[in-house]
Amino acid sequence: MAASSGESWQVFINFRGEELRGNFISHLEGALTLAEIKYYIDTKEVPSEDLTVLFTRIEQSEIALCIFSSKYAESKWCLDELVKITEQVEKGKLRIIPVFFNVTPEEVKEQKGEFGLKLYGEGKRKRPNISAWENALDSVPSKIGLNLKNFRNEREFVDKIVDSVKRVLEVIPLNGISKDLSSVSDSNGNISSSHIEQPKALPLDYGMEQRLKQLEEKLDFDSLETQIVGIVGMPGIGKTALAEMHFKKWNNRFVFKKIIRVIREEINDESDWLKDTLLNGKELNHKAQNFKRKIFVVLDDVSHKNQVKFLLKNLEWIKKGSKIVITTRDKSTIAELVHDIYIVPGLNDKDALELFKHHAFNDQDSSKTGNLLKLCKKYVDYAGGNPGALKELGKELCGEDEAHWEARLATLPHCCNPKIQSELRISYDKLSEQQKDAFLDIACFFRSEEEDYVKCLLDPYGPDSSEVVRDLAEKLLICISAGRIEMHNLLCTFGQELGSSDENKSGKRMWNHEKIKNTLRSEQIILSQRIKKETPWLKWVDLSYSNKLTDLSALSKAFHLRRLNLEGCTVLDKLPEEMKNMKSLVFLNLRGCTMLSSLPERLDLVSLKTLILSGCSKFINFELISENLEFLHLDGTAIQNLPWAIQNFQKLVLLNLKDCKMLKFLPECLDKLKALEELILSGCGKLTSFPDTKEKMENLQILLLDGTKIKELPNILLHSCNFKGQVVLHRSPGMNGLSMLRRLCLSRNEEICSLHSSISQLYHLNWIDLKYCKNLLSIPTLPPNLQCLDAHACNSLKEVASPLALLMPTQKIPCSFIFTNCEKLEQDAKKEIICYAHNKSRMISDALNRHNKGLAFEALVATCFPGSEVPAWFSHRASGAVLDPELPRHWSKSGFVGIALCAIVSFKDHTIQNNNLQVKCICEFNNVETSSSYFNCHVGGLSETVDEQRMIKSTHVFIGYTNWLNINKFQEKDGEKECVPTKASIKFEVIDGTGKASNCEVLKCGFSLVFESGSWEASSRREDLEQVENRWLGPLRRIRRFLPL
């Protein structure tokens, strides 16, 4: 039977059939089959004198299992096979595992005993090949064989043989087969797992080491599960190089391994191409199905997910533990197929500079300095960490003088390197026509613009714009960062160069002012009334700050217009009636059109989502123009009321009426706006009432009423009002309607005197602004998740509730309560504020581990109020800005969770500069060995987000609690785990937006260690703490029924 040239085997078994076939060999065959190892024995061939077929089988094998028994040397067949085996071993093409069955290695190697008698029994004259056989037997590596006498029974012996075969298969390298197994055997001649070849060490440079480490975190080569990982990145970023290096490092663990660099487009569902290709074109289908083995495959530059699906099929032919790496430029290609994705980052500045210099200077005199080094850095900045670009730009400049470098740098943003362009063109050509248009538009016009803005402009028909932007991001042609669409310099240059050419079906793009003027002149293009006929497919128009624009009739036929920006058109006094035909208009900006008084009657812009009339100071009448409005800006207009039809705005999310000085009334139907999240009434000085709201406004999150003259708060907060010179906030069934309220601003309202305690039920409320509420007398208990209360300059404020705010047992939210310039605050109120700060700091200790993981220090509780004394509960107090406390022994191991800090600051009518003031301190902790640890801690402060300056009078108390979870970690890092600091030095300072505040002085300061309530340090205060907890948690328990589940 002829041997197929495409066949291959893992193990060739060389043995004396007459002696072993019926028992030992049958057990060995079963064990090899069970282990999915493909083996060959001579029973599969037709017996003959011609050994050509058997020799071919040996050549096709990776391991020869030579089983020496007492009658082995009788067989000419066995001995001739052994000669062929030793020849293959010498060539480095085969590994041999000797097995000694009831004979010793010495008997075989030296041809002694019964084994020798069988070899020489007929005499050398009748066995002419005996010299070759002796040499073959002499070459048997006796030290690494497996000997039956070392095992308790044949079953154990068989298991060990199979295990040894498996281990040898695992360590066969890709580039050849070692003829010696001594590196994987122990002193007893057994194949040892502890000596299995480890992954090869590889030379790493230019940032590859870090990338490789990050990739290896996603592929566990010790896992028994099959893993598929994608490597994704823009062209030239180094996907293939990374995959190849990863493959070279780990492929020695696998028998079947392959890097497939050409994924053919014609692969189809019927193909077994991967199976057929995995072993250099040999037939793998039969092989894989007969003895499934683990594989390690790299599929490089996959462009379509169907290619992967067709290649891998259902993975049934792949054994568990296989590893598959796929590189692609398109993340969506593999998103549904892989277990994890590694997005290849750009090189850091240092590695990028070294790589660029390596190619630019041909690795000679690469330590350039002066102007040439500055030029290098500019090229590196442009390349944005892309290794491929750095390489090509370096090669392009290699050998050129400095003048050429300067000239090329000037053209770099406009003229792409040909090889870089070729790589980028591959990605571009695979885009759909719509994606190509979007890519070119972003490159030419919209780089760094807001995502929503770009989406609006890209798609003339609406629903597909988000998909187009997402698709480009998935293909790594753009990225979305902080809500803006960004593009790599290389891609932008490529896109602009392509977009400004005449080859595009979508037309030539122009964005440079001078080029546009020159083109208009050279082509003798003029603007005329014909533009009316050319506008039906116009998508967006920006005529902002056209201060002579009075007529928009040229846009009357722009039926598909999506975005119209007329901001700052100060002489525009009306819009054309034909605007009613703009059924696709989504965004209309009329900000600052100071002559505009109204919109056209019966204007129905069905697609309009955003309308901006901010600063239209003569705008008086607002009518319903679209029921799909989501954002309505009427701030700074002259409107006196809103129409009842506003109740039809069921999608309205934002209603901005800030500084509508003429607004006197709000419609009673305001509660019909079910989608409303933000209502801004700031500065509506004539607004004296809020409508009775009978329905829930459960999506309302922000309610700004600052600067109004509202005497009664919304009825949704007021079930009944006994108004006698006070505005009170009463508990009501409608309270759940504000369950999502997060921000409430009542500042500069001179009518409000107090708030009702039911405000504590607003569970999600995290910000209350009461600044300059001059007639506010008291503050009730506040809700548990409040992060900021600002009561600055509440000149009449005397009382705060007890407790000041509810505490949650799992509290972990930082908070700041500000009472600056509240000069009438009573002593009991100050004690309550101090009590709140002290006990909240203890309450959050259980959640600190989840809140702060680093060594940075963050003020979790901060408060300030007029005063001149450090609270008595601070264990260490001093005059001035410096404190040097002694620390108790073992303080860091006794339930320690943080530190409390206090500073008494004199301001002397200090005006806060640049809207920022902070009280900070520098902490130095020393141990007995005089080593020190330094930390900067935040005590408290003020920070304005609006353009107004505060003046602080008199002397104020600042208290801050700072967690300190990582002191032990810090000590371990410095080898000082057993050297707990025993002394501290703390220095306080006041800084503002200009630096150290020179006219502010720290008069006194305080410091205290804070411990868990169950620790020994806190046990002396346990009774006081339990009383406080009962007092503070009691109200919270009573309102649980109001909290959302």
mmCIF file of C-alpha atoms in Angstrom, residues 480-704:
data_model
loop_
_atom_site.group_PDB
_atom_site.id
_atom_site.type_symbol
_atom_site.label_atom_id
_atom_site.label_comp_id
_atom_site.label_asym_id
_atom_site.label_seq_id
_atom_site.Cartn_x
_atom_site.Cartn_y
_atom_site.Cartn_z
ATOM 1 C CA ILE A 480 -15.025 59.707 20.346
ATOM 2 C CA SER A 481 -13.469 61.448 23.330
ATOM 3 C CA ALA A 482 -15.319 63.604 25.881
ATOM 4 C CA GLY A 483 -18.309 63.843 23.552
ATOM 5 C CA ARG A 484 -16.233 65.029 20.592
ATOM 6 C CA ILE A 485 -15.189 63.272 17.403
ATOM 7 C CA GLU A 486 -11.419 63.103 17.000
ATOM 8 C CA MET A 487 -9.259 61.796 14.174
ATOM 9 C CA HIS A 488 -5.575 60.806 14.039
ATOM 10 C CA ASN A 489 -3.279 63.240 12.216
ATOM 11 C CA LEU A 490 -2.384 60.619 9.605
ATOM 12 C CA LEU A 491 -6.016 59.885 8.826
ATOM 13 C CA CYS A 492 -6.887 63.577 8.768
ATOM 14 C CA THR A 493 -4.112 64.352 6.271
ATOM 15 C CA PHE A 494 -5.133 61.386 4.135
ATOM 16 C CA GLY A 495 -8.803 62.393 4.280
ATOM 17 C CA GLN A 496 -8.191 66.044 3.482
ATOM 18 C CA GLU A 497 -5.905 65.180 0.591
ATOM 19 C CA LEU A 498 -8.483 62.797 -0.811
ATOM 20 C CA GLY A 499 -11.436 65.060 -0.020
ATOM 21 C CA SER A 500 -9.935 68.021 -1.869
ATOM 22 C CA SER A 501 -9.226 65.992 -5.006
ATOM 23 C CA ASP A 502 -11.510 65.656 -8.008
ATOM 24 C CA GLU A 503 -11.737 61.852 -7.850
ATOM 25 C CA ASN A 504 -14.546 61.703 -5.299
ATOM 26 C CA LYS A 505 -18.053 60.891 -6.398
ATOM 27 C CA SER A 506 -19.367 63.152 -3.645
ATOM 28 C CA GLY A 507 -17.491 66.174 -5.014
ATOM 29 C CA LYS A 508 -14.517 68.278 -4.095
ATOM 30 C CA ARG A 509 -14.435 69.612 -0.534
ATOM 31 C CA MET A 510 -13.112 73.062 0.288
ATOM 32 C CA TRP A 511 -12.530 74.511 3.740
ATOM 33 C CA ASN A 512 -9.640 76.968 3.455
ATOM 34 C CA HIS A 513 -10.879 80.534 3.172
ATOM 35 C CA GLU A 514 -8.203 81.711 0.752
ATOM 36 C CA LYS A 515 -8.515 78.648 -1.452
ATOM 37 C CA ILE A 516 -12.274 79.112 -1.641
ATOM 38 C CA LYS A 517 -11.879 82.736 -2.758
ATOM 39 C CA ASN A 518 -9.241 81.811 -5.315
ATOM 40 C CA THR A 519 -11.412 79.019 -6.685
ATOM 41 C CA LEU A 520 -14.418 81.307 -6.991
ATOM 42 C CA ARG A 521 -12.306 83.835 -8.893
ATOM 43 C CA SER A 522 -10.510 81.365 -11.137
ATOM 44 C CA GLU A 523 -13.647 79.428 -11.977
ATOM 45 C CA GLN A 524 -15.664 82.667 -12.287
ATOM 46 C CA ILE A 525 -18.296 81.330 -9.916
ATOM 47 C CA ILE A 526 -20.879 83.854 -8.696
ATOM 48 C CA LEU A 527 -23.772 83.597 -6.237
ATOM 49 C CA SER A 528 -27.167 84.450 -7.684
ATOM 50 C CA GLN A 529 -30.838 83.737 -7.233
ATOM 51 C CA ARG A 530 -30.180 80.404 -8.950
ATOM 52 C CA ILE A 531 -29.138 79.201 -5.505
ATOM 53 C CA LYS A 532 -32.837 78.706 -4.768
ATOM 54 C CA LYS A 533 -32.883 75.967 -7.353
ATOM 55 C CA GLU A 534 -29.767 74.337 -5.978
ATOM 56 C CA THR A 535 -30.727 74.043 -2.288
ATOM 57 C CA PRO A 536 -33.138 71.061 -2.028
ATOM 58 C CA TRP A 537 -30.371 68.732 -0.838
ATOM 59 C CA LEU A 538 -28.573 71.234 1.346
ATOM 60 C CA LYS A 539 -28.068 69.655 4.787
ATOM 61 C CA TRP A 540 -26.706 72.444 6.923
ATOM 62 C CA VAL A 541 -26.154 76.168 6.816
ATOM 63 C CA ASP A 542 -24.066 78.298 9.168
ATOM 64 C CA LEU A 543 -24.647 82.028 8.690
ATOM 65 C CA SER A 544 -23.768 82.991 12.242
ATOM 66 C CA TYR A 545 -22.751 86.612 12.883
ATOM 67 C CA SER A 546 -23.795 87.748 9.426
ATOM 68 C CA ASN A 547 -24.570 91.229 10.701
ATOM 69 C CA LYS A 548 -26.056 92.401 7.408
ATOM 70 C CA LEU A 549 -28.287 89.420 6.795
ATOM 71 C CA THR A 550 -31.956 90.419 6.463
ATOM 72 C CA ASP A 551 -33.391 87.965 3.950
ATOM 73 C CA LEU A 552 -33.452 84.146 4.045
ATOM 74 C CA SER A 553 -35.637 83.622 1.015
ATOM 75 C CA ALA A 554 -32.768 81.877 -0.799
ATOM 76 C CA LEU A 555 -33.281 78.956 1.592
ATOM 77 C CA SER A 556 -36.986 78.650 0.934
ATOM 78 C CA LYS A 557 -36.500 75.432 -1.028
ATOM 79 C CA ALA A 558 -33.968 73.820 1.294
ATOM 80 C CA PHE A 559 -36.418 71.029 2.066
ATOM 81 C CA HIS A 560 -33.791 68.697 3.513
ATOM 82 C CA LEU A 561 -32.028 71.247 5.667
ATOM 83 C CA ARG A 562 -31.108 69.655 9.013
ATOM 84 C CA ARG A 563 -29.257 72.402 10.843
ATOM 85 C CA LEU A 564 -29.560 76.181 10.577
ATOM 86 C CA ASN A 565 -27.310 78.476 12.602
ATOM 87 C CA LEU A 566 -28.260 82.159 12.576
ATOM 88 C CA GLU A 567 -26.612 83.128 15.846
ATOM 89 C CA GLY A 568 -25.606 86.768 16.078
ATOM 90 C CA CYS A 569 -27.542 87.916 12.995
ATOM 91 C CA THR A 570 -28.404 91.164 14.745
ATOM 92 C CA VAL A 571 -30.454 92.827 11.957
ATOM 93 C CA LEU A 572 -32.552 89.788 11.070
ATOM 94 C CA ASP A 573 -36.087 90.704 12.154
ATOM 95 C CA LYS A 574 -38.143 87.912 10.658
ATOM 96 C CA LEU A 575 -37.990 84.427 9.234
ATOM 97 C CA PRO A 576 -39.535 83.530 5.855
ATOM 98 C CA GLU A 577 -42.954 81.898 5.769
ATOM 99 C CA GLU A 578 -41.433 79.226 3.535
ATOM 100 C CA MET A 579 -39.642 77.800 6.575
ATOM 101 C CA LYS A 580 -42.733 75.711 7.167
ATOM 102 C CA ASN A 581 -41.444 73.471 4.349
ATOM 103 C CA MET A 582 -38.290 72.597 6.284
ATOM 104 C CA LYS A 583 -39.697 69.335 7.588
ATOM 105 C CA SER A 584 -36.213 67.871 8.166
ATOM 106 C CA LEU A 585 -34.897 70.740 10.300
ATOM 107 C CA VAL A 586 -33.588 69.379 13.612
ATOM 108 C CA PHE A 587 -31.572 72.297 14.994
ATOM 109 C CA LEU A 588 -32.389 76.014 14.805
ATOM 110 C CA ASN A 589 -30.109 78.530 16.537
ATOM 111 C CA LEU A 590 -31.314 82.138 16.717
ATOM 112 C CA ARG A 591 -29.233 83.165 19.705
ATOM 113 C CA GLY A 592 -28.560 86.895 19.822
ATOM 114 C CA CYS A 593 -30.940 87.823 16.980
ATOM 115 C CA THR A 594 -31.842 90.972 18.868
ATOM 116 C CA MET A 595 -34.285 92.312 16.259
ATOM 117 C CA LEU A 596 -36.369 89.142 16.065
ATOM 118 C CA SER A 597 -39.743 89.509 17.806
ATOM 119 C CA SER A 598 -41.600 86.347 16.767
ATOM 120 C CA LEU A 599 -41.621 83.257 14.576
ATOM 121 C CA PRO A 600 -43.827 82.808 11.490
ATOM 122 C CA GLU A 601 -47.431 81.873 12.305
ATOM 123 C CA ARG A 602 -48.525 78.269 12.054
ATOM 124 C CA LEU A 603 -44.934 77.167 11.770
ATOM 125 C CA ASP A 604 -44.853 73.373 12.095
ATOM 126 C CA LEU A 605 -41.303 72.013 12.037
ATOM 127 C CA VAL A 606 -42.106 68.390 12.800
ATOM 128 C CA SER A 607 -38.473 67.244 13.128
ATOM 129 C CA LEU A 608 -37.196 70.148 15.229
ATOM 130 C CA LYS A 609 -35.568 68.990 18.466
ATOM 131 C CA THR A 610 -33.506 72.016 19.525
ATOM 132 C CA LEU A 611 -34.655 75.652 19.399
ATOM 133 C CA ILE A 612 -32.359 78.367 20.745
ATOM 134 C CA LEU A 613 -33.763 81.883 21.178
ATOM 135 C CA SER A 614 -31.343 82.928 23.904
ATOM 136 C CA GLY A 615 -30.716 86.663 24.063
ATOM 137 C CA CYS A 616 -33.463 87.559 21.570
ATOM 138 C CA SER A 617 -34.316 90.563 23.703
ATOM 139 C CA LYS A 618 -37.278 91.700 21.583
ATOM 140 C CA PHE A 619 -38.833 88.269 21.261
ATOM 141 C CA ILE A 620 -42.276 88.511 22.892
ATOM 142 C CA ASN A 621 -44.558 85.741 21.676
ATOM 143 C CA PHE A 622 -43.681 82.073 21.605
ATOM 144 C CA GLU A 623 -45.999 79.596 19.891
ATOM 145 C CA LEU A 624 -45.934 75.849 19.434
ATOM 146 C CA ILE A 625 -43.760 74.985 16.422
ATOM 147 C CA SER A 626 -42.909 71.318 17.014
ATOM 148 C CA GLU A 627 -44.258 68.709 19.390
ATOM 149 C CA ASN A 628 -40.934 66.901 19.130
ATOM 150 C CA LEU A 629 -38.916 69.636 20.823
ATOM 151 C CA GLU A 630 -36.417 68.322 23.364
ATOM 152 C CA PHE A 631 -34.370 71.435 24.159
ATOM 153 C CA LEU A 632 -36.014 74.865 24.336
ATOM 154 C CA HIS A 633 -33.896 77.919 25.212
ATOM 155 C CA LEU A 634 -35.929 81.075 25.821
ATOM 156 C CA ASP A 635 -33.469 82.669 28.231
ATOM 157 C CA GLY A 636 -33.042 86.423 27.903
ATOM 158 C CA THR A 637 -36.200 86.920 25.842
ATOM 159 C CA ALA A 638 -39.042 89.357 26.556
ATOM 160 C CA ILE A 639 -41.809 86.767 26.856
ATOM 161 C CA GLN A 640 -44.378 87.400 29.586
ATOM 162 C CA ASN A 641 -45.914 83.931 29.668
ATOM 163 C CA LEU A 642 -45.878 80.532 28.035
ATOM 164 C CA PRO A 643 -48.754 79.252 25.903
ATOM 165 C CA TRP A 644 -51.034 76.488 27.167
ATOM 166 C CA ALA A 645 -50.015 74.479 24.124
ATOM 167 C CA ILE A 646 -46.667 73.848 25.802
ATOM 168 C CA GLN A 647 -48.313 70.847 27.467
ATOM 169 C CA ASN A 648 -47.994 69.113 24.092
ATOM 170 C CA PHE A 649 -44.198 69.118 24.408
ATOM 171 C CA GLN A 650 -44.149 65.561 25.722
ATOM 172 C CA LYS A 651 -40.513 65.048 24.711
ATOM 173 C CA LEU A 652 -39.199 68.279 26.214
ATOM 174 C CA VAL A 653 -36.137 67.587 28.376
ATOM 175 C CA LEU A 654 -34.824 71.123 28.994
ATOM 176 C CA LEU A 655 -36.785 74.335 29.440
ATOM 177 C CA ASN A 656 -34.489 77.337 29.934
ATOM 178 C CA LEU A 657 -36.227 80.576 30.980
ATOM 179 C CA LYS A 658 -33.259 82.191 32.699
ATOM 180 C CA ASP A 659 -33.342 85.996 32.926
ATOM 181 C CA CYS A 660 -36.765 86.337 31.360
ATOM 182 C CA LYS A 661 -37.270 89.606 33.200
ATOM 183 C CA MET A 662 -40.822 90.129 31.914
ATOM 184 C CA LEU A 663 -42.078 86.632 32.771
ATOM 185 C CA LYS A 664 -44.819 86.874 35.393
ATOM 186 C CA PHE A 665 -46.706 83.601 35.122
ATOM 187 C CA LEU A 666 -46.202 79.962 34.304
ATOM 188 C CA PRO A 667 -49.008 77.839 32.850
ATOM 189 C CA GLU A 668 -50.893 75.534 35.232
ATOM 190 C CA CYS A 669 -50.218 72.665 32.837
ATOM 191 C CA LEU A 670 -46.494 72.607 33.599
ATOM 192 C CA ASP A 671 -46.832 69.240 35.310
ATOM 193 C CA LYS A 672 -47.900 67.730 31.967
ATOM 194 C CA LEU A 673 -44.290 67.833 30.792
ATOM 195 C CA LYS A 674 -43.542 64.235 31.750
ATOM 196 C CA ALA A 675 -40.077 64.084 30.121
ATOM 197 C CA LEU A 676 -38.829 67.345 31.654
ATOM 198 C CA GLU A 677 -35.493 66.886 33.436
ATOM 199 C CA GLU A 678 -34.256 70.467 33.841
ATOM 200 C CA LEU A 679 -36.284 73.611 34.540
ATOM 201 C CA ILE A 680 -34.318 76.871 34.738
ATOM 202 C CA LEU A 681 -36.109 79.955 36.096
ATOM 203 C CA SER A 682 -33.032 81.746 37.405
ATOM 204 C CA GLY A 683 -33.260 85.523 37.314
ATOM 205 C CA CYS A 684 -36.976 85.703 36.537
ATOM 206 C CA GLY A 685 -37.351 88.655 38.896
ATOM 207 C CA LYS A 686 -41.087 89.207 38.308
ATOM 208 C CA LEU A 687 -42.049 85.576 38.807
ATOM 209 C CA THR A 688 -43.852 85.459 42.158
ATOM 210 C CA SER A 689 -45.566 82.081 42.059
ATOM 211 C CA PHE A 690 -45.145 78.558 40.855
ATOM 212 C CA PRO A 691 -48.243 76.853 39.401
ATOM 213 C CA ASP A 692 -50.155 74.271 41.394
ATOM 214 C CA THR A 693 -48.872 70.966 40.111
ATOM 215 C CA LYS A 694 -51.257 68.099 40.583
ATOM 216 C CA GLU A 695 -49.348 65.409 38.704
ATOM 217 C CA LYS A 696 -45.976 63.861 39.320
ATOM 218 C CA MET A 697 -42.890 65.282 37.618
ATOM 219 C CA GLU A 698 -40.858 62.203 38.316
ATOM 220 C CA ASN A 699 -38.144 62.890 35.733
ATOM 221 C CA LEU A 700 -37.341 66.376 36.976
ATOM 222 C CA GLN A 701 -33.737 66.422 38.196
ATOM 223 C CA ILE A 702 -32.750 70.097 38.182
ATOM 224 C CA LEU A 703 -34.930 72.935 39.463
ATOM 225 C CA LEU A 704 -33.289 76.371 39.513
#
